[in-house]
Amino acid sequence: GENVEQHPSTLSVQEGDSAVIKCTYSDSASNYFPWYKQELGKGPQLIIDIRSNVGEKKDQRIAVTLNKTAKHFSLHITETQPEDSAVYFCAASTGGGADGLTFGKGTHLIIQP
Amino acid sequence: GAVVSQHPSRVICKSGTSVKIECRSLDFQATTMFWYRQFPKKSLMLMATSNEGSKATYEQGVEKDKFLINHASLTLSTLTVTSAHPEDSSFYICSAREGQGIQTQYFGPGTRLLVL
């Protein structure tokens, strides 16, 4: 089955700086890669996703890049703000039939004021 | 749009009792719903996939007789934890997907289960 590795487990950045979280996946059949933000005691919130036919996608301060050859994808957050502090999860799916998501272990992003 | 609700948000029960958790898609029809389990400071683990009108598909290691899943309509799936034990205490989260070929999953707010 799919295996998703996520790094780093904790990331502390100064407010206004950029943050980058990286994930690798094992199943070359995976074609859908979402990123979720989870605040304490809440369910994950989809912040951006990318499909395998696209190399990069951007939404305001958030961007995701995908390298299918190397089987890795990354989340980039620019101009970080205190409200960006949360746990971020990457995930992968083959998207076939009723496939669930395989999640990375999460990155605790801390924005230092 | 794309709102998923769960009820209850938290529940405390005695060991040996059963607990039902509801997952609803509020503004879309979900042909597929998923149930995940999350331990403190850990990632989400897929438990089962639920398709409307058919039996759920369970992940390896998940006891189907202990975690009963019903997806009776396009907007409702339920997870029943039968004969709950303290080790079943966890954060249970559902997600919903709108239709075949649509991969985006929207998550509910989760249900915190504590078994005494």
PDB file of C-alpha atoms in Angstrom:
ATOM      1  CA  GLY A   1       0.000   0.000   0.000  1.00  0.00           C
ATOM      2  CA  GLU A   2       0.870   3.657  -0.103  1.00  0.00           C
ATOM      3  CA  ASN A   3       3.336   5.135   2.391  1.00  0.00           C
ATOM      4  CA  VAL A   4       3.680   8.877   2.904  1.00  0.00           C
ATOM      5  CA  GLU A   5       6.648  10.395   4.714  1.00  0.00           C
ATOM      6  CA  GLN A   6       6.457  13.975   5.956  1.00  0.00           C
ATOM      7  CA  HIS A   7       9.200  16.302   7.214  1.00  0.00           C
ATOM      8  CA  PRO A   8       9.870  18.100   9.426  1.00  0.00           C
ATOM      9  CA  SER A   9       7.724  17.000  12.363  1.00  0.00           C
ATOM     10  CA  THR A  10       8.038  20.469  13.922  1.00  0.00           C
ATOM     11  CA  LEU A  11       8.817  23.737  12.159  1.00  0.00           C
ATOM     12  CA  SER A  12       9.254  27.068  13.896  1.00  0.00           C
ATOM     13  CA  VAL A  13       9.516  30.232  11.777  1.00  0.00           C
ATOM     14  CA  GLN A  14       9.426  33.938  12.443  1.00  0.00           C
ATOM     15  CA  GLU A  15       6.249  35.755  11.508  1.00  0.00           C
ATOM     16  CA  GLY A  16       6.541  37.024   7.967  1.00  0.00           C
ATOM     17  CA  ASP A  17       9.024  34.361   6.905  1.00  0.00           C
ATOM     18  CA  SER A  18       8.258  31.438   4.619  1.00  0.00           C
ATOM     19  CA  ALA A  19       7.613  27.844   5.689  1.00  0.00           C
ATOM     20  CA  VAL A  20       8.178  24.733   3.608  1.00  0.00           C
ATOM     21  CA  ILE A  21       6.922  21.246   4.432  1.00  0.00           C
ATOM     22  CA  LYS A  22       7.962  18.267   2.344  1.00  0.00           C
ATOM     23  CA  CYS A  23       6.380  14.887   1.677  1.00  0.00           C
ATOM     24  CA  THR A  24       7.363  11.807  -0.280  1.00  0.00           C
ATOM     25  CA  TYR A  25       5.117   8.992  -1.394  1.00  0.00           C
ATOM     26  CA  SER A  26       5.805   5.421  -2.444  1.00  0.00           C
ATOM     27  CA  ASP A  27       3.003   4.416  -4.808  1.00  0.00           C
ATOM     28  CA  SER A  28       3.619   5.680  -8.326  1.00  0.00           C
ATOM     29  CA  ALA A  29      -0.103   5.191  -9.024  1.00  0.00           C
ATOM     30  CA  SER A  30      -1.004   7.990  -6.599  1.00  0.00           C
ATOM     31  CA  ASN A  31      -2.391  10.939  -8.505  1.00  0.00           C
ATOM     32  CA  TYR A  32      -4.030  13.207  -5.957  1.00  0.00           C
ATOM     33  CA  PHE A  33      -2.187  15.107  -3.200  1.00  0.00           C
ATOM     34  CA  PRO A  34      -4.117  17.286  -0.767  1.00  0.00           C
ATOM     35  CA  TRP A  35      -2.834  19.298   2.174  1.00  0.00           C
ATOM     36  CA  TYR A  36      -4.857  19.733   5.330  1.00  0.00           C
ATOM     37  CA  LYS A  37      -4.558  22.111   8.259  1.00  0.00           C
ATOM     38  CA  GLN A  38      -5.724  20.855  11.628  1.00  0.00           C
ATOM     39  CA  GLU A  39      -6.203  23.005  14.685  1.00  0.00           C
ATOM     40  CA  LEU A  40      -6.344  21.485  18.141  1.00  0.00           C
ATOM     41  CA  GLY A  41      -9.518  19.482  18.739  1.00  0.00           C
ATOM     42  CA  LYS A  42     -10.883  20.090  15.247  1.00  0.00           C
ATOM     43  CA  GLY A  43     -11.181  18.146  12.033  1.00  0.00           C
ATOM     44  CA  PRO A  44      -8.710  18.675   9.170  1.00  0.00           C
ATOM     45  CA  GLN A  45      -9.436  21.554   6.811  1.00  0.00           C
ATOM     46  CA  LEU A  46      -8.454  21.260   3.156  1.00  0.00           C
ATOM     47  CA  ILE A  47      -6.175  24.159   2.234  1.00  0.00           C
ATOM     48  CA  ILE A  48      -4.896  23.175  -1.195  1.00  0.00           C
ATOM     49  CA  ASP A  49      -4.609  20.113  -3.394  1.00  0.00           C
ATOM     50  CA  ILE A  50      -2.824  19.132  -6.565  1.00  0.00           C
ATOM     51  CA  ARG A  51      -3.328  16.441  -9.163  1.00  0.00           C
ATOM     52  CA  SER A  52      -0.589  14.571 -10.924  1.00  0.00           C
ATOM     53  CA  ASN A  53      -1.111  16.303 -14.241  1.00  0.00           C
ATOM     54  CA  VAL A  54      -0.016  19.603 -12.688  1.00  0.00           C
ATOM     55  CA  GLY A  55       3.422  20.558 -11.369  1.00  0.00           C
ATOM     56  CA  GLU A  56       2.498  23.546  -9.261  1.00  0.00           C
ATOM     57  CA  LYS A  57      -0.575  25.236  -7.856  1.00  0.00           C
ATOM     58  CA  LYS A  58      -0.881  28.491  -5.966  1.00  0.00           C
ATOM     59  CA  ASP A  59      -3.605  30.081  -3.870  1.00  0.00           C
ATOM     60  CA  GLN A  60      -2.639  33.446  -2.407  1.00  0.00           C
ATOM     61  CA  ARG A  61       0.075  32.759   0.220  1.00  0.00           C
ATOM     62  CA  ILE A  62      -0.053  28.991  -0.216  1.00  0.00           C
ATOM     63  CA  ALA A  63       1.521  26.946  -2.979  1.00  0.00           C
ATOM     64  CA  VAL A  64       2.107  23.267  -3.607  1.00  0.00           C
ATOM     65  CA  THR A  65       4.681  21.739  -5.936  1.00  0.00           C
ATOM     66  CA  LEU A  66       4.752  18.180  -7.219  1.00  0.00           C
ATOM     67  CA  ASN A  67       7.655  16.200  -8.670  1.00  0.00           C
ATOM     68  CA  LYS A  68       6.209  12.956 -10.001  1.00  0.00           C
ATOM     69  CA  THR A  69       9.574  11.559 -11.031  1.00  0.00           C
ATOM     70  CA  ALA A  70      11.004  11.914  -7.557  1.00  0.00           C
ATOM     71  CA  LYS A  71       7.629  11.184  -5.935  1.00  0.00           C
ATOM     72  CA  HIS A  72       7.659  14.147  -3.662  1.00  0.00           C
ATOM     73  CA  PHE A  73       5.491  17.188  -3.105  1.00  0.00           C
ATOM     74  CA  SER A  74       5.859  20.258  -0.947  1.00  0.00           C
ATOM     75  CA  LEU A  75       3.739  22.914   0.720  1.00  0.00           C
ATOM     76  CA  HIS A  76       4.992  26.493   0.695  1.00  0.00           C
ATOM     77  CA  ILE A  77       3.496  29.181   2.900  1.00  0.00           C
ATOM     78  CA  THR A  78       4.761  32.712   2.388  1.00  0.00           C
ATOM     79  CA  GLU A  79       4.415  35.758   4.655  1.00  0.00           C
ATOM     80  CA  THR A  80       3.451  33.554   7.574  1.00  0.00           C
ATOM     81  CA  GLN A  81       1.011  34.880  10.151  1.00  0.00           C
ATOM     82  CA  PRO A  82       0.230  33.752  13.720  1.00  0.00           C
ATOM     83  CA  GLU A  83      -3.020  32.160  12.544  1.00  0.00           C
ATOM     84  CA  ASP A  84      -0.992  29.835  10.341  1.00  0.00           C
ATOM     85  CA  SER A  85       0.129  28.015  13.497  1.00  0.00           C
ATOM     86  CA  ALA A  86      -1.396  24.508  13.363  1.00  0.00           C
ATOM     87  CA  VAL A  87      -0.589  20.936  12.397  1.00  0.00           C
ATOM     88  CA  TYR A  88      -0.340  20.381   8.653  1.00  0.00           C
ATOM     89  CA  PHE A  89      -0.860  16.994   7.033  1.00  0.00           C
ATOM     90  CA  CYS A  90      -0.013  15.920   3.527  1.00  0.00           C
ATOM     91  CA  ALA A  91      -1.858  12.996   1.973  1.00  0.00           C
ATOM     92  CA  ALA A  92      -1.899  10.901  -1.151  1.00  0.00           C
ATOM     93  CA  SER A  93      -4.490   8.883  -2.980  1.00  0.00           C
ATOM     94  CA  THR A  94      -4.710   6.863  -6.171  1.00  0.00           C
ATOM     95  CA  GLY A  95      -8.199   8.230  -6.570  1.00  0.00           C
ATOM     96  CA  GLY A  96      -9.529   5.007  -7.933  1.00  0.00           C
ATOM     97  CA  GLY A  97     -12.948   3.761  -6.889  1.00  0.00           C
ATOM     98  CA  ALA A  98     -13.512   4.603  -3.249  1.00  0.00           C
ATOM     99  CA  ASP A  99      -9.916   5.228  -2.231  1.00  0.00           C
ATOM    100  CA  GLY A 100      -9.268   6.798   1.117  1.00  0.00           C
ATOM    101  CA  LEU A 101      -6.327   9.065   1.831  1.00  0.00           C
ATOM    102  CA  THR A 102      -2.971   7.976   3.208  1.00  0.00           C
ATOM    103  CA  PHE A 103      -1.677  10.694   5.484  1.00  0.00           C
ATOM    104  CA  GLY A 104       1.792  11.782   6.475  1.00  0.00           C
ATOM    105  CA  LYS A 105       2.545  12.052  10.177  1.00  0.00           C
ATOM    106  CA  GLY A 106       1.998  15.776  10.314  1.00  0.00           C
ATOM    107  CA  THR A 107       4.074  18.910  10.836  1.00  0.00           C
ATOM    108  CA  HIS A 108       3.488  21.177  13.786  1.00  0.00           C
ATOM    109  CA  LEU A 109       4.047  24.670  12.402  1.00  0.00           C
ATOM    110  CA  ILE A 110       4.790  27.326  14.988  1.00  0.00           C
ATOM    111  CA  ILE A 111       4.819  30.978  13.960  1.00  0.00           C
ATOM    112  CA  GLN A 112       6.948  33.037  16.316  1.00  0.00           C
ATOM    113  CA  PRO A 113       5.731  36.643  16.715  1.00  0.00           C
TER     114      PRO A 113
ATOM    115  CA  GLY B   1     -20.242  24.876   0.639  1.00  0.00           C
ATOM    116  CA  ALA B   2     -18.919  21.358   1.286  1.00  0.00           C
ATOM    117  CA  VAL B   3     -19.775  21.189   4.960  1.00  0.00           C
ATOM    118  CA  VAL B   4     -19.604  17.937   6.906  1.00  0.00           C
ATOM    119  CA  SER B   5     -21.010  17.644  10.399  1.00  0.00           C
ATOM    120  CA  GLN B   6     -20.562  15.031  13.102  1.00  0.00           C
ATOM    121  CA  HIS B   7     -22.617  14.254  16.142  1.00  0.00           C
ATOM    122  CA  PRO B   8     -21.897  14.039  18.970  1.00  0.00           C
ATOM    123  CA  SER B   9     -18.754  16.154  19.252  1.00  0.00           C
ATOM    124  CA  ARG B  10     -17.701  14.286  22.355  1.00  0.00           C
ATOM    125  CA  VAL B  11     -19.056  11.316  24.247  1.00  0.00           C
ATOM    126  CA  ILE B  12     -18.150   9.493  27.436  1.00  0.00           C
ATOM    127  CA  CYS B  13     -19.415   5.957  27.915  1.00  0.00           C
ATOM    128  CA  LYS B  14     -18.914   2.991  30.169  1.00  0.00           C
ATOM    129  CA  SER B  15     -16.926  -0.024  29.089  1.00  0.00           C
ATOM    130  CA  GLY B  16     -19.113  -2.602  27.383  1.00  0.00           C
ATOM    131  CA  THR B  17     -21.665  -0.183  25.987  1.00  0.00           C
ATOM    132  CA  SER B  18     -22.135   0.815  22.344  1.00  0.00           C
ATOM    133  CA  VAL B  19     -21.779   4.291  20.926  1.00  0.00           C
ATOM    134  CA  LYS B  20     -23.118   5.630  17.616  1.00  0.00           C
ATOM    135  CA  ILE B  21     -21.477   8.515  15.778  1.00  0.00           C
ATOM    136  CA  GLU B  22     -23.249  10.265  12.917  1.00  0.00           C
ATOM    137  CA  CYS B  23     -21.604  11.914   9.932  1.00  0.00           C
ATOM    138  CA  ARG B  24     -23.653  14.147   7.639  1.00  0.00           C
ATOM    139  CA  SER B  25     -22.865  16.023   4.455  1.00  0.00           C
ATOM    140  CA  LEU B  26     -24.940  19.178   4.803  1.00  0.00           C
ATOM    141  CA  ASP B  27     -24.845  20.756   1.367  1.00  0.00           C
ATOM    142  CA  PHE B  28     -23.892  17.989  -1.020  1.00  0.00           C
ATOM    143  CA  GLN B  29     -24.620  14.352  -1.668  1.00  0.00           C
ATOM    144  CA  ALA B  30     -21.808  12.047  -0.649  1.00  0.00           C
ATOM    145  CA  THR B  31     -21.659   8.764  -2.512  1.00  0.00           C
ATOM    146  CA  THR B  32     -18.605   7.841  -0.474  1.00  0.00           C
ATOM    147  CA  MET B  33     -17.774   8.577   3.127  1.00  0.00           C
ATOM    148  CA  PHE B  34     -14.667   7.600   5.027  1.00  0.00           C
ATOM    149  CA  TRP B  35     -14.016   6.992   8.688  1.00  0.00           C
ATOM    150  CA  TYR B  36     -10.652   7.805  10.242  1.00  0.00           C
ATOM    151  CA  ARG B  37      -9.227   7.417  13.720  1.00  0.00           C
ATOM    152  CA  GLN B  38      -6.671   9.739  15.252  1.00  0.00           C
ATOM    153  CA  PHE B  39      -4.690   9.229  18.449  1.00  0.00           C
ATOM    154  CA  PRO B  40      -3.299  12.246  20.353  1.00  0.00           C
ATOM    155  CA  LYS B  41      -0.535  13.992  18.416  1.00  0.00           C
ATOM    156  CA  LYS B  42      -0.697  11.325  15.732  1.00  0.00           C
ATOM    157  CA  SER B  43      -1.814  11.165  12.146  1.00  0.00           C
ATOM    158  CA  LEU B  44      -5.156  10.030  10.781  1.00  0.00           C
ATOM    159  CA  MET B  45      -5.573   6.341  10.077  1.00  0.00           C
ATOM    160  CA  LEU B  46      -8.210   5.202   7.606  1.00  0.00           C
ATOM    161  CA  MET B  47     -10.571   2.690   9.210  1.00  0.00           C
ATOM    162  CA  ALA B  48     -13.132   2.051   6.513  1.00  0.00           C
ATOM    163  CA  THR B  49     -14.740   3.303   3.346  1.00  0.00           C
ATOM    164  CA  SER B  50     -18.498   3.586   3.215  1.00  0.00           C
ATOM    165  CA  ASN B  51     -20.504   3.639  -0.007  1.00  0.00           C
ATOM    166  CA  GLU B  52     -24.161   4.516  -0.006  1.00  0.00           C
ATOM    167  CA  GLY B  53     -26.319   1.425  -0.179  1.00  0.00           C
ATOM    168  CA  SER B  54     -23.534  -1.123   0.062  1.00  0.00           C
ATOM    169  CA  LYS B  55     -21.339  -2.741   2.667  1.00  0.00           C
ATOM    170  CA  ALA B  56     -18.383  -0.842   4.024  1.00  0.00           C
ATOM    171  CA  THR B  57     -14.835  -1.790   3.109  1.00  0.00           C
ATOM    172  CA  TYR B  58     -12.581  -2.075   6.128  1.00  0.00           C
ATOM    173  CA  GLU B  59      -8.846  -1.528   6.262  1.00  0.00           C
ATOM    174  CA  GLN B  60      -6.609  -4.347   7.361  1.00  0.00           C
ATOM    175  CA  GLY B  61      -6.620  -4.753  11.124  1.00  0.00           C
ATOM    176  CA  VAL B  62      -9.943  -2.997  11.703  1.00  0.00           C
ATOM    177  CA  GLU B  63     -12.580  -5.276  13.217  1.00  0.00           C
ATOM    178  CA  LYS B  64     -15.761  -4.933  11.172  1.00  0.00           C
ATOM    179  CA  ASP B  65     -17.882  -6.508  13.928  1.00  0.00           C
ATOM    180  CA  LYS B  66     -16.620  -3.966  16.417  1.00  0.00           C
ATOM    181  CA  PHE B  67     -16.881  -0.890  14.216  1.00  0.00           C
ATOM    182  CA  LEU B  68     -20.228  -1.133  12.450  1.00  0.00           C
ATOM    183  CA  ILE B  69     -20.688   1.276   9.562  1.00  0.00           C
ATOM    184  CA  ASN B  70     -23.945   2.107   7.860  1.00  0.00           C
ATOM    185  CA  HIS B  71     -24.364   4.475   4.911  1.00  0.00           C
ATOM    186  CA  ALA B  72     -28.122   4.500   4.562  1.00  0.00           C
ATOM    187  CA  SER B  73     -28.472   7.681   2.510  1.00  0.00           C
ATOM    188  CA  LEU B  74     -26.401  10.015   0.368  1.00  0.00           C
ATOM    189  CA  THR B  75     -26.016  12.431   3.274  1.00  0.00           C
ATOM    190  CA  LEU B  76     -25.617  10.188   6.305  1.00  0.00           C
ATOM    191  CA  SER B  77     -23.156   7.578   7.480  1.00  0.00           C
ATOM    192  CA  THR B  78     -22.966   6.165  10.995  1.00  0.00           C
ATOM    193  CA  LEU B  79     -20.181   4.481  12.913  1.00  0.00           C
ATOM    194  CA  THR B  80     -21.169   2.335  15.883  1.00  0.00           C
ATOM    195  CA  VAL B  81     -18.473   1.277  18.294  1.00  0.00           C
ATOM    196  CA  THR B  82     -19.840  -1.902  19.846  1.00  0.00           C
ATOM    197  CA  SER B  83     -18.894  -3.188  23.281  1.00  0.00           C
ATOM    198  CA  ALA B  84     -16.520  -0.290  23.737  1.00  0.00           C
ATOM    199  CA  HIS B  85     -13.343  -0.696  25.768  1.00  0.00           C
ATOM    200  CA  PRO B  86     -10.896   1.940  27.075  1.00  0.00           C
ATOM    201  CA  GLU B  87      -8.523   1.228  24.184  1.00  0.00           C
ATOM    202  CA  ASP B  88     -11.266   2.404  21.804  1.00  0.00           C
ATOM    203  CA  SER B  89     -10.939   5.896  23.254  1.00  0.00           C
ATOM    204  CA  SER B  90      -9.859   8.121  20.400  1.00  0.00           C
ATOM    205  CA  PHE B  91     -10.783  10.966  18.058  1.00  0.00           C
ATOM    206  CA  TYR B  92     -12.987   9.654  15.262  1.00  0.00           C
ATOM    207  CA  ILE B  93     -13.271  11.769  12.124  1.00  0.00           C
ATOM    208  CA  CYS B  94     -15.370  11.221   9.043  1.00  0.00           C
ATOM    209  CA  SER B  95     -14.919  12.666   5.596  1.00  0.00           C
ATOM    210  CA  ALA B  96     -17.173  12.809   2.569  1.00  0.00           C
ATOM    211  CA  ARG B  97     -16.593  12.854  -1.141  1.00  0.00           C
ATOM    212  CA  GLU B  98     -19.125  14.156  -3.587  1.00  0.00           C
ATOM    213  CA  GLY B  99     -19.055  11.545  -6.317  1.00  0.00           C
ATOM    214  CA  GLN B 100     -17.119   9.088  -8.399  1.00  0.00           C
ATOM    215  CA  GLY B 101     -14.098  10.668  -9.985  1.00  0.00           C
ATOM    216  CA  ILE B 102     -14.123  13.546  -7.517  1.00  0.00           C
ATOM    217  CA  GLN B 103     -11.222  13.062  -5.172  1.00  0.00           C
ATOM    218  CA  THR B 104     -11.629  16.005  -2.810  1.00  0.00           C
ATOM    219  CA  GLN B 105     -12.556  14.898   0.703  1.00  0.00           C
ATOM    220  CA  TYR B 106     -14.120  17.242   3.212  1.00  0.00           C
ATOM    221  CA  PHE B 107     -13.750  16.372   6.864  1.00  0.00           C
ATOM    222  CA  GLY B 108     -16.124  16.638   9.764  1.00  0.00           C
ATOM    223  CA  PRO B 109     -15.119  18.271  13.053  1.00  0.00           C
ATOM    224  CA  GLY B 110     -14.492  14.912  14.734  1.00  0.00           C
ATOM    225  CA  THR B 111     -15.933  13.056  17.722  1.00  0.00           C
ATOM    226  CA  ARG B 112     -13.927  12.588  20.882  1.00  0.00           C
ATOM    227  CA  LEU B 113     -14.770   9.216  22.455  1.00  0.00           C
ATOM    228  CA  LEU B 114     -13.735   8.409  26.008  1.00  0.00           C
ATOM    229  CA  VAL B 115     -14.493   4.932  27.316  1.00  0.00           C
ATOM    230  CA  LEU B 116     -14.263   4.549  31.078  1.00  0.00           C
TER     231      LEU B 116
END
